[in-house]
PDB file of C-alpha atoms in Angstrom:
ATOM      1  CA  MET A   1      -0.048   0.104   0.016  1.00  0.00           C
ATOM      2  CA  ALA A   2       1.322   3.554  -1.240  1.00  0.00           C
ATOM      3  CA  GLU A   3       2.222   6.211   1.780  1.00  0.00           C
ATOM      4  CA  ASP A   4       0.017   9.153   0.439  1.00  0.00           C
ATOM      5  CA  GLU A   5      -3.511   6.151   0.153  1.00  0.00           C
ATOM      6  CA  VAL A   6      -6.523   6.622   2.578  1.00  0.00           C
ATOM      7  CA  THR A   7      -7.463   3.950   4.623  1.00  0.00           C
ATOM      8  CA  PRO A   8     -11.345   3.212   4.929  1.00  0.00           C
ATOM      9  CA  GLU A   9     -10.948   3.979   8.389  1.00  0.00           C
ATOM     10  CA  GLN A  10      -9.026   7.504   7.679  1.00  0.00           C
ATOM     11  CA  LEU A  11     -12.054   8.110   5.649  1.00  0.00           C
ATOM     12  CA  ALA A  12     -14.611   7.445   8.271  1.00  0.00           C
ATOM     13  CA  ALA A  13     -12.573   9.642  10.451  1.00  0.00           C
ATOM     14  CA  ILE A  14     -12.618  12.172   8.370  1.00  0.00           C
ATOM     15  CA  ALA A  15     -16.296  12.113   7.599  1.00  0.00           C
ATOM     16  CA  ALA A  16     -16.931  12.093  11.218  1.00  0.00           C
ATOM     17  CA  GLU A  17     -15.372  15.191  11.836  1.00  0.00           C
ATOM     18  CA  ASN A  18     -16.832  16.777   8.935  1.00  0.00           C
ATOM     19  CA  GLU A  19     -20.136  16.015  10.156  1.00  0.00           C
ATOM     20  CA  GLU A  20     -20.114  17.978  13.510  1.00  0.00           C
ATOM     21  CA  PRO A  21     -22.601  21.222  12.686  1.00  0.00           C
ATOM     22  CA  GLU A  22     -21.209  24.226  14.376  1.00  0.00           C
ATOM     23  CA  PRO A  23     -23.378  26.047  16.627  1.00  0.00           C
ATOM     24  CA  VAL A  24     -25.595  28.722  15.227  1.00  0.00           C
ATOM     25  CA  ASN A  25     -25.398  31.807  17.467  1.00  0.00           C
ATOM     26  CA  TYR A  26     -28.423  33.508  15.098  1.00  0.00           C
ATOM     27  CA  LYS A  27     -31.249  34.872  17.337  1.00  0.00           C
ATOM     28  CA  PRO A  28     -34.207  36.339  15.025  1.00  0.00           C
ATOM     29  CA  PRO A  29     -35.591  39.417  15.858  1.00  0.00           C
ATOM     30  CA  ALA A  30     -38.644  40.522  17.202  1.00  0.00           C
ATOM     31  CA  GLN A  31     -41.534  39.802  14.792  1.00  0.00           C
ATOM     32  CA  LYS A  32     -42.914  43.254  12.878  1.00  0.00           C
ATOM     33  CA  SER A  33     -46.402  43.967  11.791  1.00  0.00           C
ATOM     34  CA  VAL A  34     -46.163  45.552   8.280  1.00  0.00           C
ATOM     35  CA  LYS A  35     -47.304  48.431   9.106  1.00  0.00           C
ATOM     36  CA  GLU A  36     -44.618  49.269  11.787  1.00  0.00           C
ATOM     37  CA  ILE A  37     -41.861  47.918   8.946  1.00  0.00           C
ATOM     38  CA  GLN A  38     -43.335  50.783   6.491  1.00  0.00           C
ATOM     39  CA  GLU A  39     -43.015  53.420   9.418  1.00  0.00           C
ATOM     40  CA  LEU A  40     -39.369  52.630  10.260  1.00  0.00           C
ATOM     41  CA  ASP A  41     -37.637  55.531   8.076  1.00  0.00           C
ATOM     42  CA  LYS A  42     -40.054  56.715   6.094  1.00  0.00           C
ATOM     43  CA  ASP A  43     -38.229  59.818   5.811  1.00  0.00           C
ATOM     44  CA  ASP A  44     -35.224  58.222   3.825  1.00  0.00           C
ATOM     45  CA  GLU A  45     -37.061  57.774   0.098  1.00  0.00           C
ATOM     46  CA  SER A  46     -34.982  55.635  -1.453  1.00  0.00           C
ATOM     47  CA  LEU A  47     -35.679  53.129   1.543  1.00  0.00           C
ATOM     48  CA  ARG A  48     -39.667  53.899   0.939  1.00  0.00           C
ATOM     49  CA  LYS A  49     -39.675  52.833  -2.875  1.00  0.00           C
ATOM     50  CA  TYR A  50     -37.129  49.365  -1.556  1.00  0.00           C
ATOM     51  CA  LYS A  51     -40.019  48.281   1.150  1.00  0.00           C
ATOM     52  CA  GLU A  52     -42.868  49.449  -1.402  1.00  0.00           C
ATOM     53  CA  ALA A  53     -40.830  47.533  -4.250  1.00  0.00           C
ATOM     54  CA  LEU A  54     -40.653  44.295  -1.504  1.00  0.00           C
ATOM     55  CA  LEU A  55     -44.309  44.795   0.302  1.00  0.00           C
ATOM     56  CA  GLY A  56     -46.656  46.491  -2.108  1.00  0.00           C
ATOM     57  CA  SER A  57     -48.083  49.745  -1.309  1.00  0.00           C
ATOM     58  CA  GLY A  58     -51.678  48.769  -0.364  1.00  0.00           C
ATOM     59  CA  ILE A  59     -50.955  45.811   2.116  1.00  0.00           C
ATOM     60  CA  ALA A  60     -53.758  45.827   4.753  1.00  0.00           C
ATOM     61  CA  GLU A  61     -53.341  45.213   8.506  1.00  0.00           C
ATOM     62  CA  ALA A  62     -53.406  41.237   9.018  1.00  0.00           C
ATOM     63  CA  ASP A  63     -56.560  40.708  11.470  1.00  0.00           C
ATOM     64  CA  PRO A  64     -54.542  38.896  14.476  1.00  0.00           C
ATOM     65  CA  ASP A  65     -57.591  36.776  15.620  1.00  0.00           C
ATOM     66  CA  SER A  66     -57.984  35.011  11.933  1.00  0.00           C
ATOM     67  CA  PRO A  67     -56.024  32.131  10.833  1.00  0.00           C
ATOM     68  CA  ASN A  68     -53.343  32.640   9.062  1.00  0.00           C
ATOM     69  CA  VAL A  69     -54.627  30.161   5.940  1.00  0.00           C
ATOM     70  CA  GLN A  70     -58.177  30.843   4.994  1.00  0.00           C
ATOM     71  CA  VAL A  71     -60.027  28.541   2.533  1.00  0.00           C
ATOM     72  CA  THR A  72     -62.204  30.598   0.196  1.00  0.00           C
ATOM     73  CA  ARG A  73     -63.005  28.165  -2.474  1.00  0.00           C
ATOM     74  CA  MET A  74     -63.468  24.314  -3.799  1.00  0.00           C
ATOM     75  CA  SER A  75     -64.212  23.180  -6.571  1.00  0.00           C
ATOM     76  CA  LEU A  76     -65.453  19.681  -7.828  1.00  0.00           C
ATOM     77  CA  ILE A  77     -63.705  18.989 -11.489  1.00  0.00           C
ATOM     78  CA  CYS A  78     -65.249  16.192 -13.203  1.00  0.00           C
ATOM     79  CA  GLU A  79     -64.572  15.436 -17.077  1.00  0.00           C
ATOM     80  CA  SER A  80     -67.780  13.676 -17.566  1.00  0.00           C
ATOM     81  CA  ALA A  81     -69.941  16.883 -15.641  1.00  0.00           C
ATOM     82  CA  PRO A  82     -70.695  20.091 -17.687  1.00  0.00           C
ATOM     83  CA  ASP A  83     -69.535  22.245 -15.529  1.00  0.00           C
ATOM     84  CA  PRO A  84     -67.595  21.947 -12.330  1.00  0.00           C
ATOM     85  CA  LEU A  85     -69.208  22.371  -8.887  1.00  0.00           C
ATOM     86  CA  VAL A  86     -67.884  25.844  -6.845  1.00  0.00           C
ATOM     87  CA  LEU A  87     -68.403  25.729  -3.038  1.00  0.00           C
ATOM     88  CA  ASP A  88     -67.863  29.064  -2.113  1.00  0.00           C
ATOM     89  CA  LEU A  89     -66.364  29.085   1.562  1.00  0.00           C
ATOM     90  CA  GLN A  90     -66.503  32.558   2.381  1.00  0.00           C
ATOM     91  CA  GLY A  91     -70.325  33.550   2.183  1.00  0.00           C
ATOM     92  CA  ASP A  92     -73.060  31.946   4.668  1.00  0.00           C
ATOM     93  CA  LEU A  93     -72.283  28.657   5.707  1.00  0.00           C
ATOM     94  CA  GLU A  94     -75.590  27.856   6.830  1.00  0.00           C
ATOM     95  CA  ALA A  95     -76.518  28.041   2.915  1.00  0.00           C
ATOM     96  CA  PHE A  96     -73.536  25.738   2.208  1.00  0.00           C
ATOM     97  CA  GLN A  97     -74.866  23.328   4.903  1.00  0.00           C
ATOM     98  CA  LYS A  98     -78.620  22.856   3.146  1.00  0.00           C
ATOM     99  CA  GLN A  99     -76.369  22.536  -0.334  1.00  0.00           C
ATOM    100  CA  ALA A 100     -76.300  18.593  -1.312  1.00  0.00           C
ATOM    101  CA  PHE A 101     -74.537  16.952  -3.980  1.00  0.00           C
ATOM    102  CA  ILE A 102     -74.401  13.625  -5.056  1.00  0.00           C
ATOM    103  CA  LEU A 103     -70.811  11.986  -5.888  1.00  0.00           C
ATOM    104  CA  LYS A 104     -71.542   8.964  -7.858  1.00  0.00           C
ATOM    105  CA  GLU A 105     -69.055   5.792  -7.044  1.00  0.00           C
ATOM    106  CA  GLY A 106     -66.592   5.096  -9.382  1.00  0.00           C
ATOM    107  CA  VAL A 107     -66.633   8.633 -11.288  1.00  0.00           C
ATOM    108  CA  GLU A 108     -63.208  10.504 -11.416  1.00  0.00           C
ATOM    109  CA  TYR A 109     -62.776  13.580 -10.494  1.00  0.00           C
ATOM    110  CA  LYS A 110     -60.477  16.554  -9.004  1.00  0.00           C
ATOM    111  CA  ILE A 111     -60.709  18.788  -6.149  1.00  0.00           C
ATOM    112  CA  LYS A 112     -59.151  22.552  -6.544  1.00  0.00           C
ATOM    113  CA  ILE A 113     -58.608  24.388  -3.505  1.00  0.00           C
ATOM    114  CA  SER A 114     -58.336  28.406  -3.536  1.00  0.00           C
ATOM    115  CA  PHE A 115     -57.256  30.131  -0.256  1.00  0.00           C
ATOM    116  CA  LYS A 116     -55.376  32.955   0.379  1.00  0.00           C
ATOM    117  CA  PHE A 117     -53.404  33.336   3.783  1.00  0.00           C
ATOM    118  CA  GLN A 118     -51.974  36.136   5.754  1.00  0.00           C
ATOM    119  CA  ALA A 119     -48.436  37.346   5.358  1.00  0.00           C
ATOM    120  CA  VAL A 120     -46.119  36.958   8.270  1.00  0.00           C
ATOM    121  CA  LEU A 121     -42.957  38.879   8.728  1.00  0.00           C
TER     122      LEU A 121
END
């Protein structure tokens, strides 16, 4: 065996040394609302334009009591049906519960779920 060849034991030792993860000391900053971020540095025109490009100009404040993801609509799409069955989940849910539909056994269909989410920065 030549002197410059590495043995399997040496390879295993080198791999074990390289697998040790270095501790990460990163601590994320406290969460801020979009409004707070937009208010920071509002006198600096270039930062204001940059934030507007990233965040948009008309961002509404998120309701902290509402869920982060809201399902707005569900559609059942079947090739043998003339139109997809669209269920609006934002309207009156009492009327939605009274609405009946039949799925026949053996028919292939797809479910399309539309949703929106609130950005958390």
